[in-house]
Amino acid sequence: QTTSRRLADRKTSKFQKNITKRGSVPETTVKKGNDYPVGPIVLGFFIFVVIGSSLFQIIRTASSGGMA
């Protein structure tokens, strides 16, 4: 199956335009670095679960009399 000449020319011209734009990235697309991948609520919940679990384990170990 062959591609039409007009479609091929359009793709080629689009590619050629992209070649001339190489390296000129606008400043707005660059990440600033102050955006966290998780929200503060999720982070707080995770810390709550980890610390709560460790405290629960410590209390359980202390009440059972040591290494059990």
PDB file of N, CA and C in Angstrom:
ATOM      1  N   GLN A   1       0.844  -1.167   0.000  1.00  0.00           N
ATOM      2  CA  GLN A   1       0.000   0.000   0.000  1.00  0.00           C
ATOM      3  C   GLN A   1       0.895   1.238   0.000  1.00  0.00           C
ATOM      4  N   THR A   2       0.656   2.138  -0.906  1.00  0.00           N
ATOM      5  CA  THR A   2       1.494   3.324  -1.028  1.00  0.00           C
ATOM      6  C   THR A   2       0.795   4.521  -0.394  1.00  0.00           C
ATOM      7  N   THR A   3       1.619   5.437   0.111  1.00  0.00           N
ATOM      8  CA  THR A   3       1.103   6.663   0.715  1.00  0.00           C
ATOM      9  C   THR A   3       0.957   7.708  -0.382  1.00  0.00           C
ATOM     10  N   SER A   4      -0.070   8.527  -0.289  1.00  0.00           N
ATOM     11  CA  SER A   4      -0.261   9.555  -1.310  1.00  0.00           C
ATOM     12  C   SER A   4       0.875  10.566  -1.245  1.00  0.00           C
ATOM     13  N   ARG A   5       1.182  11.136  -2.377  1.00  0.00           N
ATOM     14  CA  ARG A   5       2.290  12.091  -2.483  1.00  0.00           C
ATOM     15  C   ARG A   5       2.039  13.323  -1.602  1.00  0.00           C
ATOM     16  N   ARG A   6       0.795  13.781  -1.566  1.00  0.00           N
ATOM     17  CA  ARG A   6       0.468  14.964  -0.780  1.00  0.00           C
ATOM     18  C   ARG A   6       0.679  14.707   0.713  1.00  0.00           C
ATOM     19  N   LEU A   7       0.267  13.526   1.174  1.00  0.00           N
ATOM     20  CA  LEU A   7       0.440  13.183   2.581  1.00  0.00           C
ATOM     21  C   LEU A   7       1.913  13.062   2.931  1.00  0.00           C
ATOM     22  N   ALA A   8       2.674  12.465   2.041  1.00  0.00           N
ATOM     23  CA  ALA A   8       4.113  12.317   2.272  1.00  0.00           C
ATOM     24  C   ALA A   8       4.796  13.675   2.325  1.00  0.00           C
ATOM     25  N   ASP A   9       4.412  14.581   1.436  1.00  0.00           N
ATOM     26  CA  ASP A   9       5.007  15.927   1.435  1.00  0.00           C
ATOM     27  C   ASP A   9       4.661  16.682   2.714  1.00  0.00           C
ATOM     28  N   ARG A  10       3.432  16.513   3.204  1.00  0.00           N
ATOM     29  CA  ARG A  10       3.025  17.188   4.428  1.00  0.00           C
ATOM     30  C   ARG A  10       3.839  16.680   5.629  1.00  0.00           C
ATOM     31  N   LYS A  11       4.008  15.367   5.703  1.00  0.00           N
ATOM     32  CA  LYS A  11       4.790  14.796   6.797  1.00  0.00           C
ATOM     33  C   LYS A  11       6.244  15.238   6.728  1.00  0.00           C
ATOM     34  N   THR A  12       6.796  15.286   5.538  1.00  0.00           N
ATOM     35  CA  THR A  12       8.188  15.695   5.362  1.00  0.00           C
ATOM     36  C   THR A  12       8.383  17.148   5.766  1.00  0.00           C
ATOM     37  N   SER A  13       7.456  18.018   5.361  1.00  0.00           N
ATOM     38  CA  SER A  13       7.601  19.436   5.706  1.00  0.00           C
ATOM     39  C   SER A  13       7.448  19.645   7.218  1.00  0.00           C
ATOM     40  N   LYS A  14       6.566  18.887   7.843  1.00  0.00           N
ATOM     41  CA  LYS A  14       6.404  18.995   9.293  1.00  0.00           C
ATOM     42  C   LYS A  14       7.682  18.561  10.005  1.00  0.00           C
ATOM     43  N   PHE A  15       8.284  17.485   9.521  1.00  0.00           N
ATOM     44  CA  PHE A  15       9.526  17.000  10.105  1.00  0.00           C
ATOM     45  C   PHE A  15      10.650  18.021   9.929  1.00  0.00           C
ATOM     46  N   GLN A  16      10.725  18.635   8.767  1.00  0.00           N
ATOM     47  CA  GLN A  16      11.771  19.623   8.501  1.00  0.00           C
ATOM     48  C   GLN A  16      11.615  20.848   9.405  1.00  0.00           C
ATOM     49  N   LYS A  17      10.378  21.239   9.683  1.00  0.00           N
ATOM     50  CA  LYS A  17      10.163  22.368  10.587  1.00  0.00           C
ATOM     51  C   LYS A  17      10.623  22.027  12.001  1.00  0.00           C
ATOM     52  N   ASN A  18      10.404  20.778  12.414  1.00  0.00           N
ATOM     53  CA  ASN A  18      10.828  20.370  13.746  1.00  0.00           C
ATOM     54  C   ASN A  18      12.343  20.349  13.864  1.00  0.00           C
ATOM     55  N   ILE A  19      13.031  20.027  12.795  1.00  0.00           N
ATOM     56  CA  ILE A  19      14.493  19.998  12.830  1.00  0.00           C
ATOM     57  C   ILE A  19      15.046  21.396  13.099  1.00  0.00           C
ATOM     58  N   THR A  20      14.452  22.411  12.494  1.00  0.00           N
ATOM     59  CA  THR A  20      14.966  23.765  12.698  1.00  0.00           C
ATOM     60  C   THR A  20      14.662  24.290  14.101  1.00  0.00           C
ATOM     61  N   LYS A  21      13.683  23.703  14.794  1.00  0.00           N
ATOM     62  CA  LYS A  21      13.324  24.154  16.138  1.00  0.00           C
ATOM     63  C   LYS A  21      14.119  23.451  17.227  1.00  0.00           C
ATOM     64  N   ARG A  22      15.019  22.580  16.873  1.00  0.00           N
ATOM     65  CA  ARG A  22      15.728  21.780  17.868  1.00  0.00           C
ATOM     66  C   ARG A  22      16.492  22.673  18.850  1.00  0.00           C
ATOM     67  N   GLY A  23      16.318  22.395  20.145  1.00  0.00           N
ATOM     68  CA  GLY A  23      17.046  23.107  21.184  1.00  0.00           C
ATOM     69  C   GLY A  23      16.357  24.349  21.707  1.00  0.00           C
ATOM     70  N   SER A  24      15.330  24.813  21.031  1.00  0.00           N
ATOM     71  CA  SER A  24      14.651  26.026  21.499  1.00  0.00           C
ATOM     72  C   SER A  24      13.386  25.627  22.256  1.00  0.00           C
ATOM     73  N   VAL A  25      13.587  25.248  23.509  1.00  0.00           N
ATOM     74  CA  VAL A  25      12.467  24.833  24.348  1.00  0.00           C
ATOM     75  C   VAL A  25      11.988  26.041  25.134  1.00  0.00           C
ATOM     76  N   PRO A  26      10.703  26.338  25.096  1.00  0.00           N
ATOM     77  CA  PRO A  26      10.219  27.483  25.881  1.00  0.00           C
ATOM     78  C   PRO A  26      10.337  27.217  27.379  1.00  0.00           C
ATOM     79  N   GLU A  27      10.468  28.278  28.131  1.00  0.00           N
ATOM     80  CA  GLU A  27      10.684  28.162  29.577  1.00  0.00           C
ATOM     81  C   GLU A  27       9.459  27.622  30.305  1.00  0.00           C
ATOM     82  N   THR A  28       8.274  27.764  29.723  1.00  0.00           N
ATOM     83  CA  THR A  28       7.065  27.361  30.428  1.00  0.00           C
ATOM     84  C   THR A  28       6.929  25.846  30.521  1.00  0.00           C
ATOM     85  N   THR A  29       7.531  25.091  29.621  1.00  0.00           N
ATOM     86  CA  THR A  29       7.377  23.643  29.659  1.00  0.00           C
ATOM     87  C   THR A  29       8.381  22.983  30.591  1.00  0.00           C
ATOM     88  N   VAL A  30       9.389  23.728  31.034  1.00  0.00           N
ATOM     89  CA  VAL A  30      10.393  23.158  31.924  1.00  0.00           C
ATOM     90  C   VAL A  30       9.818  23.118  33.336  1.00  0.00           C
ATOM     91  N   LYS A  31       9.962  21.981  34.017  1.00  0.00           N
ATOM     92  CA  LYS A  31       9.426  21.859  35.376  1.00  0.00           C
ATOM     93  C   LYS A  31      10.239  22.718  36.341  1.00  0.00           C
ATOM     94  N   LYS A  32       9.546  23.341  37.251  1.00  0.00           N
ATOM     95  CA  LYS A  32      10.201  24.201  38.224  1.00  0.00           C
ATOM     96  C   LYS A  32      10.793  23.407  39.387  1.00  0.00           C
ATOM     97  N   GLY A  33      10.267  22.238  39.679  1.00  0.00           N
ATOM     98  CA  GLY A  33      10.815  21.398  40.738  1.00  0.00           C
ATOM     99  C   GLY A  33      10.153  21.559  42.084  1.00  0.00           C
ATOM    100  N   ASN A  34       9.173  22.435  42.226  1.00  0.00           N
ATOM    101  CA  ASN A  34       8.521  22.616  43.520  1.00  0.00           C
ATOM    102  C   ASN A  34       7.180  21.894  43.595  1.00  0.00           C
ATOM    103  N   ASP A  35       6.845  21.089  42.606  1.00  0.00           N
ATOM    104  CA  ASP A  35       5.586  20.349  42.593  1.00  0.00           C
ATOM    105  C   ASP A  35       5.844  18.921  43.063  1.00  0.00           C
ATOM    106  N   TYR A  36       5.176  18.538  44.156  1.00  0.00           N
ATOM    107  CA  TYR A  36       5.397  17.213  44.719  1.00  0.00           C
ATOM    108  C   TYR A  36       4.598  16.165  43.951  1.00  0.00           C
ATOM    109  N   PRO A  37       5.134  14.956  43.811  1.00  0.00           N
ATOM    110  CA  PRO A  37       4.374  13.918  43.100  1.00  0.00           C
ATOM    111  C   PRO A  37       3.152  13.420  43.866  1.00  0.00           C
ATOM    112  N   VAL A  38       3.145  13.575  45.201  1.00  0.00           N
ATOM    113  CA  VAL A  38       1.968  13.208  45.991  1.00  0.00           C
ATOM    114  C   VAL A  38       1.506  14.426  46.781  1.00  0.00           C
ATOM    115  N   GLY A  39       0.239  14.439  47.089  1.00  0.00           N
ATOM    116  CA  GLY A  39      -0.321  15.564  47.831  1.00  0.00           C
ATOM    117  C   GLY A  39       0.030  15.504  49.298  1.00  0.00           C
ATOM    118  N   PRO A  40      -0.136  16.601  50.004  1.00  0.00           N
ATOM    119  CA  PRO A  40       0.189  16.628  51.436  1.00  0.00           C
ATOM    120  C   PRO A  40      -0.716  15.728  52.268  1.00  0.00           C
ATOM    121  N   ILE A  41      -1.958  15.528  51.834  1.00  0.00           N
ATOM    122  CA  ILE A  41      -2.874  14.659  52.589  1.00  0.00           C
ATOM    123  C   ILE A  41      -2.413  13.206  52.492  1.00  0.00           C
ATOM    124  N   VAL A  42      -2.020  12.794  51.298  1.00  0.00           N
ATOM    125  CA  VAL A  42      -1.541  11.418  51.112  1.00  0.00           C
ATOM    126  C   VAL A  42      -0.251  11.202  51.891  1.00  0.00           C
ATOM    127  N   LEU A  43       0.632  12.182  51.861  1.00  0.00           N
ATOM    128  CA  LEU A  43       1.888  12.078  52.603  1.00  0.00           C
ATOM    129  C   LEU A  43       1.627  12.011  54.106  1.00  0.00           C
ATOM    130  N   GLY A  44       0.723  12.831  54.605  1.00  0.00           N
ATOM    131  CA  GLY A  44       0.374  12.800  56.019  1.00  0.00           C
ATOM    132  C   GLY A  44      -0.241  11.479  56.435  1.00  0.00           C
ATOM    133  N   PHE A  45      -1.110  10.934  55.594  1.00  0.00           N
ATOM    134  CA  PHE A  45      -1.724   9.637  55.890  1.00  0.00           C
ATOM    135  C   PHE A  45      -0.672   8.532  55.931  1.00  0.00           C
ATOM    136  N   PHE A  46       0.268   8.579  54.996  1.00  0.00           N
ATOM    137  CA  PHE A  46       1.332   7.570  54.962  1.00  0.00           C
ATOM    138  C   PHE A  46       2.193   7.640  56.223  1.00  0.00           C
ATOM    139  N   ILE A  47       2.559   8.843  56.633  1.00  0.00           N
ATOM    140  CA  ILE A  47       3.360   9.007  57.853  1.00  0.00           C
ATOM    141  C   ILE A  47       2.569   8.550  59.074  1.00  0.00           C
ATOM    142  N   PHE A  48       1.271   8.878  59.115  1.00  0.00           N
ATOM    143  CA  PHE A  48       0.416   8.447  60.215  1.00  0.00           C
ATOM    144  C   PHE A  48       0.364   6.922  60.318  1.00  0.00           C
ATOM    145  N   VAL A  49       0.228   6.252  59.186  1.00  0.00           N
ATOM    146  CA  VAL A  49       0.152   4.791  59.184  1.00  0.00           C
ATOM    147  C   VAL A  49       1.474   4.174  59.624  1.00  0.00           C
ATOM    148  N   VAL A  50       2.596   4.708  59.120  1.00  0.00           N
ATOM    149  CA  VAL A  50       3.908   4.142  59.461  1.00  0.00           C
ATOM    150  C   VAL A  50       4.214   4.337  60.946  1.00  0.00           C
ATOM    151  N   ILE A  51       4.022   5.558  61.441  1.00  0.00           N
ATOM    152  CA  ILE A  51       4.324   5.828  62.854  1.00  0.00           C
ATOM    153  C   ILE A  51       3.339   5.098  63.763  1.00  0.00           C
ATOM    154  N   GLY A  52       2.068   5.085  63.392  1.00  0.00           N
ATOM    155  CA  GLY A  52       1.072   4.375  64.193  1.00  0.00           C
ATOM    156  C   GLY A  52       1.349   2.884  64.247  1.00  0.00           C
ATOM    157  N   SER A  53       1.762   2.317  63.143  1.00  0.00           N
ATOM    158  CA  SER A  53       2.073   0.891  63.111  1.00  0.00           C
ATOM    159  C   SER A  53       3.286   0.571  63.983  1.00  0.00           C
ATOM    160  N   SER A  54       4.291   1.433  63.914  1.00  0.00           N
ATOM    161  CA  SER A  54       5.481   1.179  64.733  1.00  0.00           C
ATOM    162  C   SER A  54       5.166   1.333  66.221  1.00  0.00           C
ATOM    163  N   LEU A  55       4.365   2.332  66.589  1.00  0.00           N
ATOM    164  CA  LEU A  55       3.973   2.485  67.994  1.00  0.00           C
ATOM    165  C   LEU A  55       3.144   1.298  68.473  1.00  0.00           C
ATOM    166  N   PHE A  56       2.235   0.846  67.618  1.00  0.00           N
ATOM    167  CA  PHE A  56       1.429  -0.318  67.962  1.00  0.00           C
ATOM    168  C   PHE A  56       2.317  -1.547  68.181  1.00  0.00           C
ATOM    169  N   GLN A  57       3.314  -1.728  67.345  1.00  0.00           N
ATOM    170  CA  GLN A  57       4.234  -2.866  67.483  1.00  0.00           C
ATOM    171  C   GLN A  57       5.045  -2.753  68.778  1.00  0.00           C
ATOM    172  N   ILE A  58       5.498  -1.545  69.098  1.00  0.00           N
ATOM    173  CA  ILE A  58       6.288  -1.348  70.323  1.00  0.00           C
ATOM    174  C   ILE A  58       5.425  -1.643  71.554  1.00  0.00           C
ATOM    175  N   ILE A  59       4.194  -1.154  71.563  1.00  0.00           N
ATOM    176  CA  ILE A  59       3.298  -1.391  72.709  1.00  0.00           C
ATOM    177  C   ILE A  59       2.982  -2.883  72.830  1.00  0.00           C
ATOM    178  N   ARG A  60       2.747  -3.536  71.699  1.00  0.00           N
ATOM    179  CA  ARG A  60       2.441  -4.956  71.737  1.00  0.00           C
ATOM    180  C   ARG A  60       3.623  -5.774  72.234  1.00  0.00           C
ATOM    181  N   THR A  61       4.836  -5.403  71.798  1.00  0.00           N
ATOM    182  CA  THR A  61       6.034  -6.128  72.248  1.00  0.00           C
ATOM    183  C   THR A  61       6.274  -5.887  73.729  1.00  0.00           C
ATOM    184  N   ALA A  62       6.074  -4.656  74.186  1.00  0.00           N
ATOM    185  CA  ALA A  62       6.299  -4.345  75.597  1.00  0.00           C
ATOM    186  C   ALA A  62       5.283  -5.042  76.500  1.00  0.00           C
ATOM    187  N   SER A  63       4.044  -5.130  76.036  1.00  0.00           N
ATOM    188  CA  SER A  63       3.028  -5.751  76.880  1.00  0.00           C
ATOM    189  C   SER A  63       3.121  -7.275  76.904  1.00  0.00           C
ATOM    190  N   SER A  64       3.750  -7.855  75.876  1.00  0.00           N
ATOM    191  CA  SER A  64       3.873  -9.319  75.875  1.00  0.00           C
ATOM    192  C   SER A  64       5.110  -9.790  76.623  1.00  0.00           C
ATOM    193  N   GLY A  65       5.929  -8.891  77.071  1.00  0.00           N
ATOM    194  CA  GLY A  65       7.066  -9.273  77.885  1.00  0.00           C
ATOM    195  C   GLY A  65       8.362  -9.471  77.129  1.00  0.00           C
ATOM    196  N   GLY A  66       8.560  -8.757  76.084  1.00  0.00           N
ATOM    197  CA  GLY A  66       9.845  -8.808  75.395  1.00  0.00           C
ATOM    198  C   GLY A  66       9.776  -9.520  74.056  1.00  0.00           C
ATOM    199  N   MET A  67      10.700 -10.447  73.866  1.00  0.00           N
ATOM    200  CA  MET A  67      10.843 -11.101  72.561  1.00  0.00           C
ATOM    201  C   MET A  67       9.812 -12.217  72.411  1.00  0.00           C
ATOM    202  N   ALA A  68       8.693 -11.911  71.808  1.00  0.00           N
ATOM    203  CA  ALA A  68       7.684 -12.949  71.598  1.00  0.00           C
ATOM    204  C   ALA A  68       6.954 -12.708  70.286  1.00  0.00           C
TER     205      ALA A  68
END
